């Protein structure tokens, strides 16, 4: 996550750097002027070579002004983007949230070995002082990865594929919503009893639930995903899932 709180150390370093830079670049021309022979300079300015130097200096001045204006515009755009980002509703609480990415496939883990690894990892991290909850997920919120599919609106008969609802997918462990601080508006979250060998279940966000079952309560309904479908057991708050 990005912390938008101003850092006094960075601010002090920036002010000091700006002061030293302004002093050096302002002092150098002043020292040059004190050593300048005004009579010779006036004579050179009247010559052809002096005219070229004058035009060159004018070009440099114009380029500096244009560059300064561009930097000011970019700084304004960046500042406005930061202001909007600080007020963005993420749908989860980023405070005291630590995220780590591990790809066990790089070590040629089998599915069983990978599941055992992540279970042991959760157990060890959960035992650390100050850790309140842990979870594992395929896709991280505000990341660059995306998994998705589409479903037809439920209960309305057959519809054209163009009217199907695009839905993002994620596979998460129990404790996911608690760890992220994502609230539920209906039903329940995943529990340790939701495991392989039991009926598959799903949790939808508010937008997906409203689009798939408009005007109806989707909790207890079957989402047509997989061979047997997934029973909807809960509805979570909407959030920001992708950085793009």
mmCIF file of C-alpha atoms in Angstrom:
data_model
loop_
_atom_site.group_PDB
_atom_site.id
_atom_site.type_symbol
_atom_site.label_atom_id
_atom_site.label_comp_id
_atom_site.label_asym_id
_atom_site.label_seq_id
_atom_site.Cartn_x
_atom_site.Cartn_y
_atom_site.Cartn_z
ATOM 1 C CA UNK A 1 0.000 0.000 0.000
ATOM 2 C CA UNK A 2 0.977 3.595 -0.456
ATOM 3 C CA UNK A 3 1.337 5.790 2.625
ATOM 4 C CA UNK A 4 0.347 9.375 1.799
ATOM 5 C CA UNK A 5 1.459 10.773 5.166
ATOM 6 C CA UNK A 6 4.198 13.418 4.634
ATOM 7 C CA UNK A 7 7.638 12.308 5.809
ATOM 8 C CA UNK A 8 9.424 15.161 7.606
ATOM 9 C CA UNK A 9 12.836 13.703 6.809
ATOM 10 C CA UNK A 10 12.098 13.608 3.086
ATOM 11 C CA UNK A 11 10.577 17.088 3.236
ATOM 12 C CA UNK A 12 13.635 18.479 5.062
ATOM 13 C CA UNK A 13 16.030 16.845 2.603
ATOM 14 C CA UNK A 14 14.052 18.262 -0.344
ATOM 15 C CA UNK A 15 14.083 21.788 1.110
ATOM 16 C CA UNK A 16 17.824 21.591 1.833
ATOM 17 C CA UNK A 17 18.561 20.246 -1.649
ATOM 18 C CA UNK A 18 16.480 22.994 -3.269
ATOM 19 C CA UNK A 19 18.274 25.654 -1.192
ATOM 20 C CA UNK A 20 21.758 24.350 -2.057
ATOM 21 C CA UNK A 21 20.862 23.959 -5.738
ATOM 22 C CA UNK A 22 19.449 27.484 -5.928
ATOM 23 C CA UNK A 23 22.490 28.873 -4.137
ATOM 24 C CA UNK A 24 24.994 27.144 -6.413
ATOM 25 C CA UNK A 25 23.244 27.903 -9.688
ATOM 26 C CA UNK A 26 22.471 31.443 -8.611
ATOM 27 C CA UNK A 27 25.941 32.175 -7.300
ATOM 28 C CA UNK A 28 27.817 30.959 -10.372
ATOM 29 C CA UNK A 29 26.315 33.565 -12.786
ATOM 30 C CA UNK A 30 26.817 36.289 -10.167
ATOM 31 C CA UNK A 31 30.517 35.442 -9.856
ATOM 32 C CA UNK A 32 30.816 35.423 -13.620
ATOM 33 C CA UNK A 33 29.313 38.894 -13.854
ATOM 34 C CA UNK A 34 31.852 40.307 -11.367
ATOM 35 C CA UNK A 35 34.688 39.117 -13.615
ATOM 36 C CA UNK A 36 33.090 40.326 -16.842
ATOM 37 C CA UNK A 37 34.781 43.038 -18.918
ATOM 38 C CA UNK A 38 31.791 45.156 -19.861
ATOM 39 C CA UNK A 39 33.616 47.084 -22.616
ATOM 40 C CA UNK A 40 34.757 43.903 -24.348
ATOM 41 C CA UNK A 41 31.325 42.336 -23.958
ATOM 42 C CA UNK A 42 29.602 45.317 -25.550
ATOM 43 C CA UNK A 43 32.026 45.181 -28.476
ATOM 44 C CA UNK A 44 31.453 41.439 -28.899
ATOM 45 C CA UNK A 45 27.688 41.873 -28.794
ATOM 46 C CA UNK A 46 27.961 44.220 -31.753
ATOM 47 C CA UNK A 47 29.877 41.639 -33.777
ATOM 48 C CA UNK A 48 28.414 38.721 -35.707
ATOM 49 C CA UNK A 49 29.744 36.138 -33.237
ATOM 50 C CA UNK A 50 28.251 38.014 -30.310
ATOM 51 C CA UNK A 51 24.838 37.951 -31.997
ATOM 52 C CA UNK A 52 25.006 34.186 -32.331
ATOM 53 C CA UNK A 53 25.874 33.842 -28.647
ATOM 54 C CA UNK A 54 22.979 36.113 -27.724
ATOM 55 C CA UNK A 55 20.525 34.039 -29.758
ATOM 56 C CA UNK A 56 21.932 30.857 -28.199
ATOM 57 C CA UNK A 57 21.454 32.251 -24.695
ATOM 58 C CA UNK A 58 17.914 33.313 -25.604
ATOM 59 C CA UNK A 59 17.193 29.797 -26.849
ATOM 60 C CA UNK A 60 18.464 28.325 -23.582
ATOM 61 C CA UNK A 61 16.269 30.714 -21.584
ATOM 62 C CA UNK A 62 13.179 29.792 -23.599
ATOM 63 C CA UNK A 63 13.949 26.082 -23.193
ATOM 64 C CA UNK A 64 14.332 26.532 -19.424
ATOM 65 C CA UNK A 65 11.022 28.380 -19.174
ATOM 66 C CA UNK A 66 9.210 25.737 -21.227
ATOM 67 C CA UNK A 67 10.756 22.932 -19.174
ATOM 68 C CA UNK A 68 9.763 24.646 -15.926
ATOM 69 C CA UNK A 69 6.161 25.051 -17.099
ATOM 70 C CA UNK A 70 5.972 21.374 -18.115
ATOM 71 C CA UNK A 71 7.342 20.280 -14.729
ATOM 72 C CA UNK A 72 4.824 22.495 -12.911
ATOM 73 C CA UNK A 73 1.936 21.039 -14.931
ATOM 74 C CA UNK A 74 3.122 17.469 -14.279
ATOM 75 C CA UNK A 75 3.544 18.227 -10.571
ATOM 76 C CA UNK A 76 -0.019 19.571 -10.449
ATOM 77 C CA UNK A 77 -1.401 16.481 -12.191
ATOM 78 C CA UNK A 78 0.575 14.182 -9.892
ATOM 79 C CA UNK A 79 -0.604 16.067 -6.809
ATOM 80 C CA UNK A 80 -4.231 15.834 -7.900
ATOM 81 C CA UNK A 81 -3.830 12.100 -8.590
ATOM 82 C CA UNK A 82 -2.394 11.595 -5.102
ATOM 83 C CA UNK A 83 -5.315 13.502 -3.602
ATOM 84 C CA UNK A 84 -7.801 11.303 -5.448
ATOM 85 C CA UNK A 85 -5.917 8.143 -4.482
ATOM 86 C CA UNK A 86 -5.971 9.085 -0.795
ATOM 87 C CA UNK A 87 -9.786 9.319 -0.873
ATOM 88 C CA UNK A 88 -10.316 6.166 -2.947
ATOM 89 C CA UNK A 89 -12.656 3.610 -1.404
ATOM 90 C CA UNK A 90 -10.659 0.385 -1.571
ATOM 91 C CA UNK A 91 -13.176 -1.912 0.065
ATOM 92 C CA UNK A 92 -10.535 -3.158 2.505
ATOM 93 C CA UNK A 93 -8.428 -1.699 5.293
ATOM 94 C CA UNK A 94 -4.766 -1.267 4.236
ATOM 95 C CA UNK A 95 -3.577 -0.205 7.705
ATOM 96 C CA UNK A 96 -1.224 -2.753 9.299
ATOM 97 C CA UNK A 97 -1.756 -5.047 6.301
ATOM 98 C CA UNK A 98 1.325 -6.853 4.968
ATOM 99 C CA UNK A 99 1.202 -8.654 1.637
ATOM 100 C CA UNK A 100 3.687 -11.221 0.326
ATOM 101 C CA UNK A 101 3.717 -13.084 -2.965
ATOM 102 C CA UNK A 102 4.980 -16.667 -3.161
ATOM 103 C CA UNK A 103 4.997 -18.856 -6.281
ATOM 104 C CA UNK A 104 5.607 -22.469 -5.266
ATOM 105 C CA UNK A 105 5.407 -23.546 -8.916
ATOM 106 C CA UNK A 106 8.893 -22.103 -9.397
ATOM 107 C CA UNK A 107 10.143 -24.872 -7.082
ATOM 108 C CA UNK A 108 8.143 -27.591 -8.877
ATOM 109 C CA UNK A 109 5.802 -28.151 -5.925
ATOM 110 C CA UNK A 110 2.883 -30.475 -6.550
ATOM 111 C CA UNK A 111 -0.626 -29.341 -5.588
ATOM 112 C CA UNK A 112 -0.473 -31.330 -2.364
ATOM 113 C CA UNK A 113 2.971 -29.956 -1.506
ATOM 114 C CA UNK A 114 1.829 -26.428 -2.279
ATOM 115 C CA UNK A 115 -1.226 -26.733 -0.054
ATOM 116 C CA UNK A 116 0.888 -28.112 2.771
ATOM 117 C CA UNK A 117 3.411 -25.299 2.332
ATOM 118 C CA UNK A 118 0.807 -22.556 2.542
ATOM 119 C CA UNK A 119 -0.890 -24.164 5.517
ATOM 120 C CA UNK A 120 2.414 -24.342 7.396
ATOM 121 C CA UNK A 121 3.213 -20.776 6.328
ATOM 122 C CA UNK A 122 -0.101 -19.535 7.720
ATOM 123 C CA UNK A 123 0.409 -21.438 10.960
ATOM 124 C CA UNK A 124 3.876 -19.962 11.478
ATOM 125 C CA UNK A 125 2.859 -16.410 10.593
ATOM 126 C CA UNK A 126 -0.239 -16.617 12.792
ATOM 127 C CA UNK A 127 1.986 -17.556 15.729
ATOM 128 C CA UNK A 128 4.077 -14.387 15.388
ATOM 129 C CA UNK A 129 3.474 -11.673 18.038
ATOM 130 C CA UNK A 130 1.086 -8.959 16.891
ATOM 131 C CA UNK A 131 -0.437 -10.959 14.022
ATOM 132 C CA UNK A 132 -4.219 -10.962 14.274
ATOM 133 C CA UNK A 133 -5.176 -12.996 11.202
ATOM 134 C CA UNK A 134 -3.737 -14.448 8.007
ATOM 135 C CA UNK A 135 -5.106 -15.578 4.664
ATOM 136 C CA UNK A 136 -4.003 -16.926 1.291
ATOM 137 C CA UNK A 137 -5.406 -15.827 -2.076
ATOM 138 C CA UNK A 138 -4.762 -16.445 -5.746
ATOM 139 C CA UNK A 139 -5.204 -12.794 -6.703
ATOM 140 C CA UNK A 140 -4.215 -9.851 -4.512
ATOM 141 C CA UNK A 141 -6.386 -6.711 -4.419
ATOM 142 C CA UNK A 142 -4.909 -3.744 -6.316
ATOM 143 C CA UNK A 143 -2.528 -6.129 -8.098
ATOM 144 C CA UNK A 144 -1.874 -6.630 -11.791
ATOM 145 C CA UNK A 145 -3.170 -10.209 -12.038
ATOM 146 C CA UNK A 146 -6.754 -10.856 -13.007
ATOM 147 C CA UNK A 147 -8.911 -13.967 -13.311
ATOM 148 C CA UNK A 148 -12.407 -13.699 -14.670
ATOM 149 C CA UNK A 149 -15.314 -15.286 -16.459
ATOM 150 C CA UNK A 150 -18.888 -14.384 -17.337
ATOM 151 C CA UNK A 151 -22.315 -15.650 -16.271
ATOM 152 C CA UNK A 152 -25.801 -15.166 -17.673
ATOM 153 C CA UNK A 153 -28.230 -13.265 -15.425
ATOM 154 C CA UNK A 154 -29.967 -15.881 -13.286
ATOM 155 C CA UNK A 155 -33.708 -16.484 -13.248
ATOM 156 C CA UNK A 156 -34.413 -14.684 -16.541
ATOM 157 C CA UNK A 157 -34.357 -17.623 -18.917
ATOM 158 C CA UNK A 158 -31.897 -17.804 -21.787
ATOM 159 C CA UNK A 159 -30.238 -14.547 -22.813
ATOM 160 C CA UNK A 160 -27.755 -13.643 -25.522
ATOM 161 C CA UNK A 161 -24.115 -14.097 -24.607
ATOM 162 C CA UNK A 162 -23.613 -10.355 -25.144
ATOM 163 C CA UNK A 163 -25.794 -9.777 -22.063
ATOM 164 C CA UNK A 164 -23.767 -12.035 -19.794
ATOM 165 C CA UNK A 165 -22.225 -10.497 -16.688
ATOM 166 C CA UNK A 166 -18.426 -10.254 -16.508
ATOM 167 C CA UNK A 167 -17.200 -11.318 -13.058
ATOM 168 C CA UNK A 168 -13.717 -11.434 -11.555
ATOM 169 C CA UNK A 169 -12.698 -14.653 -9.827
ATOM 170 C CA UNK A 170 -10.507 -15.360 -6.829
ATOM 171 C CA UNK A 171 -9.772 -18.376 -4.646
ATOM 172 C CA UNK A 172 -9.148 -17.473 -1.017
ATOM 173 C CA UNK A 173 -8.682 -19.220 2.294
ATOM 174 C CA UNK A 174 -10.821 -18.836 5.426
ATOM 175 C CA UNK A 175 -9.991 -15.593 7.195
ATOM 176 C CA UNK A 176 -9.585 -13.652 3.956
ATOM 177 C CA UNK A 177 -12.334 -11.104 4.633
ATOM 178 C CA UNK A 178 -11.328 -10.748 8.266
ATOM 179 C CA UNK A 179 -7.672 -10.174 7.335
ATOM 180 C CA UNK A 180 -8.484 -7.536 4.728
ATOM 181 C CA UNK A 181 -11.128 -5.884 6.885
ATOM 182 C CA UNK A 182 -13.783 -6.363 4.212
ATOM 183 C CA UNK A 183 -17.254 -6.332 5.679
ATOM 184 C CA UNK A 184 -20.091 -8.648 4.701
ATOM 185 C CA UNK A 185 -23.545 -7.269 3.994
ATOM 186 C CA UNK A 186 -25.292 -10.653 4.031
ATOM 187 C CA UNK A 187 -24.595 -14.297 4.773
ATOM 188 C CA UNK A 188 -21.242 -15.576 6.006
ATOM 189 C CA UNK A 189 -17.602 -15.739 4.981
ATOM 190 C CA UNK A 190 -15.635 -18.880 4.212
ATOM 191 C CA UNK A 191 -15.033 -21.242 7.124
ATOM 192 C CA UNK A 192 -12.512 -24.059 7.787
ATOM 193 C CA UNK A 193 -15.300 -26.499 6.908
ATOM 194 C CA UNK A 194 -15.338 -25.234 3.324
ATOM 195 C CA UNK A 195 -12.688 -27.545 1.932
ATOM 196 C CA UNK A 196 -12.143 -30.053 -0.837
ATOM 197 C CA UNK A 197 -14.668 -32.852 -0.613
ATOM 198 C CA UNK A 198 -17.483 -30.610 0.631
ATOM 199 C CA UNK A 199 -20.036 -28.753 -1.532
ATOM 200 C CA UNK A 200 -18.254 -25.770 -3.159
ATOM 201 C CA UNK A 201 -19.359 -22.338 -1.986
ATOM 202 C CA UNK A 202 -18.885 -18.764 -3.196
ATOM 203 C CA UNK A 203 -19.043 -15.223 -1.831
ATOM 204 C CA UNK A 204 -20.102 -12.458 -4.223
ATOM 205 C CA UNK A 205 -19.674 -8.733 -3.946
ATOM 206 C CA UNK A 206 -22.661 -6.396 -3.982
ATOM 207 C CA UNK A 207 -22.429 -5.482 -7.677
ATOM 208 C CA UNK A 208 -22.174 -9.068 -8.917
ATOM 209 C CA UNK A 209 -25.044 -10.147 -6.678
ATOM 210 C CA UNK A 210 -27.282 -7.314 -7.908
ATOM 211 C CA UNK A 211 -26.487 -8.017 -11.561
ATOM 212 C CA UNK A 212 -26.833 -11.795 -11.411
ATOM 213 C CA UNK A 213 -29.967 -11.809 -9.228
ATOM 214 C CA UNK A 214 -31.525 -8.348 -9.646
ATOM 215 C CA UNK A 215 -34.018 -7.583 -6.904
ATOM 216 C CA UNK A 216 -33.528 -10.981 -5.262
ATOM 217 C CA UNK A 217 -31.561 -12.417 -2.351
ATOM 218 C CA UNK A 218 -28.747 -14.513 -3.871
ATOM 219 C CA UNK A 219 -27.710 -16.177 -0.595
ATOM 220 C CA UNK A 220 -28.483 -19.877 -0.911
ATOM 221 C CA UNK A 221 -28.705 -19.745 -4.711
ATOM 222 C CA UNK A 222 -26.385 -21.743 -6.971
ATOM 223 C CA UNK A 223 -23.809 -19.974 -9.115
ATOM 224 C CA UNK A 224 -23.321 -21.977 -12.336
ATOM 225 C CA UNK A 225 -19.557 -22.370 -12.012
ATOM 226 C CA UNK A 226 -17.813 -25.727 -12.133
ATOM 227 C CA UNK A 227 -19.341 -29.138 -12.618
ATOM 228 C CA UNK A 228 -21.757 -28.940 -9.687
ATOM 229 C CA UNK A 229 -22.025 -25.166 -9.281
ATOM 230 C CA UNK A 230 -21.149 -23.103 -6.208
ATOM 231 C CA UNK A 231 -23.653 -22.219 -3.529
ATOM 232 C CA UNK A 232 -23.639 -18.530 -2.658
ATOM 233 C CA UNK A 233 -23.150 -18.248 1.106
ATOM 234 C CA UNK A 234 -22.346 -14.545 1.535
ATOM 235 C CA UNK A 235 -22.259 -11.053 0.013
ATOM 236 C CA UNK A 236 -19.231 -8.833 0.591
ATOM 237 C CA UNK A 237 -18.859 -5.086 0.187
ATOM 238 C CA UNK A 238 -17.709 -3.732 -3.153
ATOM 239 C CA UNK A 239 -14.091 -2.676 -3.408
ATOM 240 C CA UNK A 240 -11.201 -1.782 -5.679
ATOM 241 C CA UNK A 241 -9.676 -4.967 -7.034
ATOM 242 C CA UNK A 242 -7.294 -3.936 -9.797
ATOM 243 C CA UNK A 243 -4.753 -1.141 -10.017
ATOM 244 C CA UNK A 244 -5.578 -0.525 -13.679
#
